[in-house]
Short mmCIF file of C-alpha atoms and ligand atoms in Angstrom, two decimals:
data_model
loop_
_atom_site.label_atom_id
_atom_site.label_comp_id
_atom_site.label_asym_id
_atom_site.label_seq_id
_atom_site.Cartn_x
_atom_site.Cartn_y
_atom_site.Cartn_z
CA UNK A 1125 67.41 -242.69 174.83
CA UNK A 1126 70.00 -240.79 174.37
CA UNK A 1127 68.86 -240.53 170.54
CA UNK A 1128 65.67 -238.57 171.58
CA UNK A 1129 67.57 -236.37 174.04
CA UNK A 1130 69.38 -234.95 171.39
CA UNK A 1131 68.97 -231.93 168.81
CA UNK A 1132 69.00 -232.27 165.76
CA UNK A 1133 70.46 -229.51 163.64
CA UNK A 1134 69.22 -229.48 161.15
CA UNK A 1135 66.74 -227.14 161.49
CA UNK A 1136 68.21 -225.68 164.59
CA UNK A 1137 69.07 -221.29 163.96
CA UNK A 1138 71.98 -220.06 163.48
CA UNK A 1139 71.03 -217.57 166.84
CA UNK A 1140 70.40 -220.38 168.87
CA UNK A 1141 73.44 -222.36 167.50
CA UNK A 1142 76.17 -219.03 168.46
CA UNK A 1143 74.75 -219.91 172.11
CA UNK A 1144 74.39 -223.62 171.60
CA UNK A 1145 78.54 -223.35 170.45
CA UNK A 1146 79.33 -219.92 172.77
CA UNK A 1147 78.89 -222.33 175.44
CA UNK A 1148 79.94 -225.65 174.02
CA UNK A 1149 83.48 -223.29 174.18
CA UNK A 1150 83.18 -223.57 169.98
CA UNK A 1151 83.97 -220.85 168.38
CA UNK A 1152 81.49 -219.64 166.96
CA UNK A 1153 82.27 -219.64 163.09
CA UNK A 1154 82.83 -223.64 162.92
CA UNK A 1155 78.76 -222.89 162.59
CA UNK A 1156 79.09 -221.44 159.29
CA UNK A 1157 81.41 -224.40 158.32
CA UNK A 1158 79.42 -227.34 159.72
CA UNK A 1159 76.42 -225.42 158.19
CA UNK A 1160 78.05 -225.54 155.14
CA UNK A 1161 79.09 -228.93 155.16
CA UNK A 1162 75.37 -229.57 156.51
CA UNK A 1163 73.40 -227.37 153.74
CA UNK A 1164 75.80 -226.73 150.63
CA UNK A 1165 77.51 -230.29 150.25
CA UNK A 1166 74.87 -232.63 152.20
CA UNK A 1167 77.03 -234.66 154.42
CA UNK A 1168 75.27 -235.95 157.03
CA UNK A 1169 78.41 -237.16 159.18
CA UNK A 1170 80.07 -234.94 161.43
CA UNK A 1171 83.44 -237.67 160.67
CA UNK A 1172 84.11 -236.61 157.52
CA UNK A 1173 83.93 -232.50 158.41
CA UNK A 1174 87.71 -232.92 157.41
CA UNK A 1175 87.89 -229.45 158.10
CA UNK A 1176 87.25 -229.89 161.77
CA UNK A 1177 89.89 -230.99 164.16
CA UNK A 1178 89.08 -234.51 165.40
CA UNK A 1179 87.99 -233.49 168.86
CA UNK A 1180 85.28 -231.33 168.22
CA UNK A 1181 83.95 -233.78 164.88
CA UNK A 1182 83.76 -236.11 168.16
CA UNK A 1183 82.31 -233.19 170.99
CA UNK A 1184 79.34 -232.39 167.93
CA UNK A 1185 78.06 -235.94 167.29
CA UNK A 1186 77.72 -236.27 171.21
CA UNK A 1187 75.96 -233.22 171.73
CA UNK A 1188 73.31 -233.16 167.66
CA UNK A 1189 72.52 -235.83 165.07
CA UNK A 1190 71.47 -234.92 161.20
CA UNK A 1191 68.61 -236.07 160.73
CA UNK A 1192 65.82 -235.54 157.21
CA UNK A 1193 62.84 -236.60 157.67
CA UNK A 1194 62.77 -240.69 156.39
CA UNK A 1195 60.96 -241.48 152.87
CA UNK A 1196 58.00 -244.62 153.50
CA UNK A 1197 57.01 -244.22 150.16
CA UNK A 1198 57.40 -242.38 146.71
CA UNK A 1199 53.92 -242.47 144.31
CA UNK A 1200 54.67 -241.26 140.91
CA UNK A 1201 52.16 -239.23 138.26
CA UNK A 1202 50.82 -239.85 134.93
CA UNK A 1203 52.97 -236.43 135.04
CA UNK A 1204 55.04 -236.68 136.60
CA UNK A 1205 54.89 -235.49 139.23
CA UNK A 1206 55.95 -236.87 142.07
CA UNK A 1207 54.64 -237.66 146.39
CA UNK A 1208 56.84 -238.16 148.85
CA UNK A 1209 55.23 -239.97 151.90
CA UNK A 1210 57.48 -238.88 155.10
CA UNK A 1211 57.20 -240.94 158.09
CA UNK A 1212 58.29 -238.71 160.73
CA UNK A 1213 59.86 -240.48 164.52
CA UNK A 1214 56.27 -240.27 165.93
CA UNK A 1215 55.19 -242.20 163.13
CA UNK A 1216 52.63 -238.95 161.97
CA UNK A 1217 53.19 -238.53 157.96
CA UNK A 1218 53.35 -235.90 155.99
CA UNK A 1219 53.40 -235.06 152.38
CA UNK A 1220 55.73 -233.39 149.63
CA UNK A 1221 54.93 -233.44 146.45
CA UNK A 1222 57.49 -232.52 143.34
CA UNK A 1223 55.81 -231.18 139.60
CA UNK A 1224 58.09 -230.84 137.33
CA UNK A 1225 58.05 -228.72 134.14
CA UNK A 1226 59.32 -227.13 131.71
CA UNK A 1227 61.13 -223.88 133.11
CA UNK A 1228 61.15 -225.17 136.95
CA UNK A 1229 60.75 -227.66 139.33
CA UNK A 1230 58.62 -227.37 142.41
CA UNK A 1231 58.13 -227.98 145.96
CA UNK A 1232 54.95 -228.22 147.76
CA UNK A 1233 56.11 -228.52 150.96
CA UNK A 1234 53.85 -229.56 154.50
CA UNK A 1235 53.68 -227.38 157.97
CA UNK A 1236 51.52 -228.90 159.58
CA UNK A 1237 50.16 -232.27 160.74
CA UNK A 1238 46.58 -231.94 159.68
CA UNK A 1239 45.44 -228.20 159.75
CA UNK A 1240 42.96 -226.49 162.57
CA UNK A 1241 41.50 -224.07 160.09
CA UNK A 1242 39.09 -227.07 158.43
CA UNK A 1243 37.64 -224.76 155.29
CA UNK A 1244 35.01 -227.05 154.32
CA UNK A 1245 36.62 -227.88 150.66
CA UNK A 1246 40.08 -229.28 152.31
CA UNK A 1247 40.85 -232.87 152.63
CA UNK A 1248 43.70 -231.81 154.93
CA UNK A 1249 40.73 -229.84 157.01
CA UNK A 1250 38.49 -232.07 157.76
CA UNK A 1251 41.11 -234.51 160.14
CA UNK A 1252 41.44 -231.55 162.52
CA UNK A 1253 45.90 -230.40 163.45
CA UNK A 1254 47.61 -233.58 164.88
CA UNK A 1255 50.45 -231.16 165.69
CA UNK A 1256 53.23 -228.88 164.65
CA UNK A 1257 56.23 -229.93 162.84
CA UNK A 1258 59.72 -228.43 163.40
CA UNK A 1259 61.78 -226.74 161.52
CA UNK A 1260 64.03 -229.81 161.32
CA UNK A 1261 60.44 -231.81 159.71
CA UNK A 1262 59.58 -228.53 157.87
CA UNK A 1263 63.68 -227.96 155.59
CA UNK A 1264 63.96 -231.83 156.00
CA UNK A 1265 61.22 -232.11 153.28
CA UNK A 1266 62.69 -230.34 150.98
CA UNK A 1267 66.55 -231.44 151.41
CA UNK A 1268 65.10 -234.92 151.52
CA UNK A 1269 63.37 -234.75 147.67
CA UNK A 1270 66.99 -232.76 146.31
CA UNK A 1271 68.93 -236.07 147.94
CA UNK A 1272 66.60 -238.74 146.38
CA UNK A 1273 66.26 -236.46 142.79
CA UNK A 1274 69.27 -237.01 140.25
CA UNK A 1275 70.67 -233.60 140.53
CA UNK A 1276 69.51 -233.32 136.21
CA UNK A 1277 65.74 -232.17 138.07
CA UNK A 1278 67.03 -230.65 141.52
CA UNK A 1279 64.09 -228.68 143.28
CA UNK A 1280 63.64 -224.86 141.42
CA UNK A 1281 60.94 -223.58 143.95
CA UNK A 1282 59.34 -223.95 146.71
CA UNK A 1283 56.05 -223.35 148.35
CA UNK A 1284 54.51 -223.63 152.07
CA UNK A 1285 50.99 -225.39 150.93
CA UNK A 1286 50.80 -228.67 151.68
CA UNK A 1287 49.74 -230.12 154.33
CA UNK A 1288 48.41 -227.08 157.57
CA UNK A 1289 48.01 -223.61 158.22
CA UNK A 1290 51.53 -222.26 157.77
CA UNK A 1291 51.60 -219.34 159.33
CA UNK A 1292 49.31 -221.39 162.77
CA UNK A 1293 53.20 -223.34 162.97
CA UNK A 1294 54.86 -219.80 163.28
CA UNK A 1295 58.08 -219.59 164.90
CA UNK A 1296 59.77 -223.71 162.91
CA UNK A 1297 57.64 -222.06 159.98
CA UNK A 1298 60.45 -218.57 160.36
CA UNK A 1299 62.88 -220.63 161.40
CA UNK A 1300 62.34 -223.39 158.20
CA UNK A 1301 62.33 -219.88 156.17
CA UNK A 1302 65.24 -218.84 157.99
CA UNK A 1303 67.68 -221.70 156.91
CA UNK A 1304 66.31 -221.25 153.44
CA UNK A 1305 66.99 -218.31 152.53
CA UNK A 1306 70.73 -217.48 154.48
CA UNK A 1307 73.48 -217.04 152.62
CA UNK A 1308 75.33 -219.93 155.48
CA UNK A 1309 72.87 -222.94 154.61
CA UNK A 1310 70.60 -223.57 151.98
CA UNK A 1311 70.84 -219.83 149.88
CA UNK A 1312 67.99 -220.13 147.90
CA UNK A 1313 66.41 -216.95 146.15
CA UNK A 1314 64.18 -215.19 148.42
CA UNK A 1315 61.47 -215.16 144.78
CA UNK A 1316 61.59 -218.49 144.94
CA UNK A 1317 59.90 -219.13 148.28
CA UNK A 1318 55.56 -219.21 148.02
CA UNK A 1319 53.95 -219.12 151.42
CA UNK A 1320 50.12 -219.50 151.17
CA UNK A 1321 48.76 -218.84 153.63
CA UNK A 1322 44.44 -218.45 154.84
CA UNK A 1323 44.46 -215.58 155.76
CA UNK A 1324 45.42 -215.16 159.53
CA UNK A 1325 46.37 -211.29 159.55
CA UNK A 1326 47.31 -210.54 162.83
CA UNK A 1327 50.03 -212.91 161.68
CA UNK A 1328 50.41 -211.59 158.68
CA UNK A 1329 51.76 -208.16 160.60
CA UNK A 1330 54.09 -209.84 162.04
CA UNK A 1331 55.31 -212.60 159.58
CA UNK A 1332 56.78 -208.73 157.05
CA UNK A 1333 58.60 -207.30 160.28
CA UNK A 1334 60.59 -210.57 160.08
CA UNK A 1335 62.19 -209.06 157.22
CA UNK A 1336 62.04 -212.67 155.12
CA UNK A 1337 60.94 -211.11 151.65
CA UNK A 1338 59.61 -214.23 150.19
CA UNK A 1339 56.64 -214.45 148.06
CA UNK A 1340 53.91 -214.01 149.73
CA UNK A 1341 50.45 -216.06 148.36
CA UNK A 1342 46.34 -215.94 149.90
CA UNK A 1343 43.86 -218.56 150.01
CA UNK A 1344 40.46 -215.89 148.69
CA UNK A 1345 37.85 -218.22 147.53
CA UNK A 1346 35.33 -215.63 147.77
CA UNK A 1347 34.03 -212.48 147.13
CA UNK A 1348 31.40 -212.33 150.04
CA UNK A 1349 32.44 -212.51 153.38
CA UNK A 1350 28.49 -215.12 153.92
CA UNK A 1351 30.31 -217.87 151.83
CA UNK A 1352 33.99 -217.23 153.51
CA UNK A 1353 32.08 -217.63 156.49
CA UNK A 1354 30.95 -220.92 155.68
CA UNK A 1355 33.55 -222.57 153.44
CA UNK A 1356 37.28 -220.60 155.45
CA UNK A 1357 35.80 -220.70 158.84
CA UNK A 1358 38.86 -218.30 159.88
CA UNK A 1359 36.63 -215.60 157.83
CA UNK A 1360 34.72 -215.28 160.74
CA UNK A 1361 37.97 -213.96 162.65
CA UNK A 1362 39.58 -211.99 159.64
CA UNK A 1363 36.36 -211.00 157.13
CA UNK A 1364 37.88 -210.80 153.72
CA UNK A 1365 37.53 -205.93 154.21
CA UNK A 1366 39.83 -206.98 157.34
CA UNK A 1367 42.26 -208.62 154.93
CA UNK A 1368 42.43 -207.41 152.41
CA UNK A 1369 43.33 -204.41 154.09
CA UNK A 1370 45.91 -205.73 155.41
CA UNK A 1371 47.25 -206.91 152.06
CA UNK A 1372 47.14 -203.45 151.08
CA UNK A 1373 50.03 -202.55 153.33
CA UNK A 1374 52.59 -205.42 152.64
CA UNK A 1375 55.96 -204.03 151.72
CA UNK A 1376 55.92 -205.56 148.39
CA UNK A 1377 59.08 -204.77 146.58
CA UNK A 1378 59.37 -203.28 143.11
CA UNK A 1379 58.81 -206.02 140.66
CA UNK A 1380 57.19 -208.06 142.89
CA UNK A 1381 53.50 -209.08 143.00
CA UNK A 1382 51.07 -210.83 146.01
CA UNK A 1383 49.16 -214.27 144.71
CA UNK A 1384 45.54 -214.76 145.09
CA UNK A 1385 44.25 -218.35 145.18
CA UNK A 1386 40.20 -218.97 144.40
CA UNK A 1387 39.22 -222.18 144.37
CA UNK A 1388 36.11 -222.87 142.29
CA UNK A 1389 33.49 -224.59 143.42
CA UNK A 1390 31.07 -225.19 141.46
CA UNK A 1391 27.73 -222.46 142.12
CA UNK A 1392 28.79 -222.17 144.91
CA UNK A 1393 31.50 -219.49 144.13
CA UNK A 1394 32.02 -220.16 140.44
CA UNK A 1395 29.70 -217.13 138.54
CA UNK A 1396 30.41 -214.50 136.48
CA UNK A 1397 28.86 -211.68 139.40
CA UNK A 1398 31.57 -213.59 141.90
CA UNK A 1399 34.55 -212.98 139.42
CA UNK A 1400 33.76 -209.25 138.41
CA UNK A 1401 33.28 -208.87 141.91
CA UNK A 1402 36.83 -210.00 142.86
CA UNK A 1403 37.57 -208.40 140.21
CA UNK A 1404 35.75 -205.98 141.96
CA UNK A 1405 37.71 -206.41 145.19
CA UNK A 1406 41.48 -206.83 143.56
CA UNK A 1407 41.17 -203.27 142.45
CA UNK A 1408 44.37 -201.52 143.29
CA UNK A 1409 46.49 -204.43 143.86
CA UNK A 1410 50.51 -205.79 142.36
CA UNK A 1411 49.08 -208.51 142.47
CA UNK A 1412 48.19 -212.50 139.87
CA UNK A 1413 45.47 -215.01 140.09
CA UNK A 1414 46.03 -218.50 140.22
CA UNK A 1415 42.28 -220.55 140.02
CA UNK A 1416 41.79 -223.99 140.73
CA UNK A 1417 39.45 -225.95 140.34
CA UNK A 1418 38.22 -227.72 142.93
CA UNK A 1419 39.93 -231.20 143.40
CA UNK A 1420 37.15 -233.44 144.30
CA UNK A 1421 37.12 -236.15 147.36
CA UNK A 1422 34.77 -238.39 148.75
CA UNK A 1423 31.99 -236.83 151.28
CA UNK A 1424 33.24 -234.07 150.78
CA UNK A 1425 29.41 -231.91 148.49
CA UNK A 1426 31.16 -230.47 146.75
CA UNK A 1427 31.87 -230.03 142.68
CA UNK A 1428 34.70 -229.33 140.51
CA UNK A 1429 32.93 -226.06 137.87
CA UNK A 1430 32.71 -227.57 134.16
CA UNK A 1431 36.21 -226.30 131.79
CA UNK A 1432 33.87 -223.45 130.40
CA UNK A 1433 32.61 -221.99 133.53
CA UNK A 1434 36.11 -221.98 134.78
CA UNK A 1435 37.17 -219.93 131.38
CA UNK A 1436 34.70 -217.61 131.37
CA UNK A 1437 35.18 -216.33 134.71
CA UNK A 1438 39.42 -216.47 133.95
CA UNK A 1439 37.79 -214.01 130.85
CA UNK A 1440 35.60 -211.32 133.27
CA UNK A 1441 39.04 -211.39 134.98
CA UNK A 1442 41.10 -210.79 132.33
CA UNK A 1443 39.27 -208.91 130.45
CA UNK A 1444 40.09 -206.86 132.98
CA UNK A 1445 43.57 -206.68 133.18
CA UNK A 1446 44.67 -209.05 135.62
CA UNK A 1447 47.52 -212.26 135.57
CA UNK A 1448 45.15 -214.94 135.57
CA UNK A 1449 46.80 -218.80 136.02
CA UNK A 1450 44.64 -222.22 135.51
CA UNK A 1451 46.21 -224.25 138.33
CA UNK A 1452 46.39 -227.35 136.39
CA UNK A 1453 45.71 -230.39 139.34
CA UNK A 1454 48.53 -231.54 138.83
CA UNK A 1455 48.94 -234.81 140.96
CA UNK A 1456 45.32 -235.49 141.20
CA UNK A 1457 45.32 -239.13 140.20
CA UNK A 1458 48.12 -239.43 142.51
CA UNK A 1459 46.31 -237.29 145.00
CA UNK A 1460 48.81 -235.46 145.21
CA UNK A 1461 47.20 -231.84 143.85
CA UNK A 1462 46.09 -229.48 146.77
CA UNK A 1463 43.83 -230.28 149.03
CA UNK A 1464 44.18 -234.28 148.69
N1 SAH B 1001 46.70 -223.81 155.14
C1 SAH B 1001 47.44 -223.40 153.92
C2 SAH B 1001 48.22 -223.81 152.40
C3 SAH B 1001 48.06 -225.68 152.48
S1 SAH B 1001 46.35 -224.97 150.99
C4 SAH B 1001 46.15 -222.00 153.47
O1 SAH B 1001 45.21 -222.03 152.94
O2 SAH B 1001 46.68 -221.25 151.84
C5 SAH B 1001 47.08 -224.83 149.64
C6 SAH B 1001 45.64 -224.21 148.94
O3 SAH B 1001 44.78 -225.21 147.84
C7 SAH B 1001 44.57 -223.53 149.33
O4 SAH B 1001 44.66 -222.43 148.46
C8 SAH B 1001 43.38 -224.05 149.53
O5 SAH B 1001 42.69 -222.79 148.91
C9 SAH B 1001 43.91 -225.44 147.87
N2 SAH B 1001 42.78 -226.09 148.32
C10 SAH B 1001 42.89 -226.87 149.40
N3 SAH B 1001 42.23 -226.95 149.99
C11 SAH B 1001 41.23 -227.70 148.17
C12 SAH B 1001 40.74 -229.10 146.99
N4 SAH B 1001 40.60 -229.87 146.91
N5 SAH B 1001 40.62 -228.13 145.38
C13 SAH B 1001 41.68 -227.77 144.83
N6 SAH B 1001 41.34 -226.83 145.98
C14 SAH B 1001 41.82 -226.76 146.81
#
């Protein structure tokens, strides 16, 4: 149909629009006027863009859609986080989780339907990759949630930590992030966006060249290669030493840190010896460590470590001068916690 062949202006990079607008004979500065309506005022109807001529409004309307993913369902957790279930145009679904706290409201968004990496402790990993999200669908999760929430609540931080491996959907993720941080588009602070990766070394190297300077989180999850091979098959391609070497060369601005995430699986990677080895591995990194006690799902075969175990693991790292946070399983009652 006509609608399907129309390009969604939301998520289209500015560089692409420069070419399209030029082909249509439209002045380049019009892009910024349209961006201001779309990304700053949240307008989704070209006819409301009152600083454009009627003729131009009609031409843009013929050429572009301004579509956001459809919110199919909202589920509110006892801890006040909200799970948004989005239905996409091909009827596949993805989730975003909105997590309010005292000093920030974080939105966790998805980058793929399913995931190819098959980490054994992750529910998304059991699905396999269904498809990559488009930039409009990645950005659209944020825009749709922002529109849905009252202005007093809103979104202050974005984490690309939902379903999927962001660096496995490289182009659309970069396009979406660029529009998030662009002063002409969503104007979100670079410090308030975090991309989480399972550790695809070649893509990390490529990503640093994009100069987006958002925060980077790495899911380390183990301290020796045999264990990491088992729980994260990507480790066979990029073992721990290769990954850490790449991260040692990752350019960090003054005052910024890497985040290492570590899922704690009872009796697999949660011993005091693991904690000591982790401290050894991360020596010299400007970093913080997020410990994530396993969020269970039915046939995983893994168990949740006891609170004492988690605290002991944390203590060992703290005594070696690391900043270590235990990630509460926000939204677990609505299957919104990590890996669910
Ligand atoms: N693919 C990316 C982002 C998605 S996973 C990555 O690997 O970083 C986001 C975080 O949730 C990762 O740190 C992952 O290790 C963690 N995670 C996945 N499944 C989990 C589970 N069942 N319990 C706790 N954390 C989990």
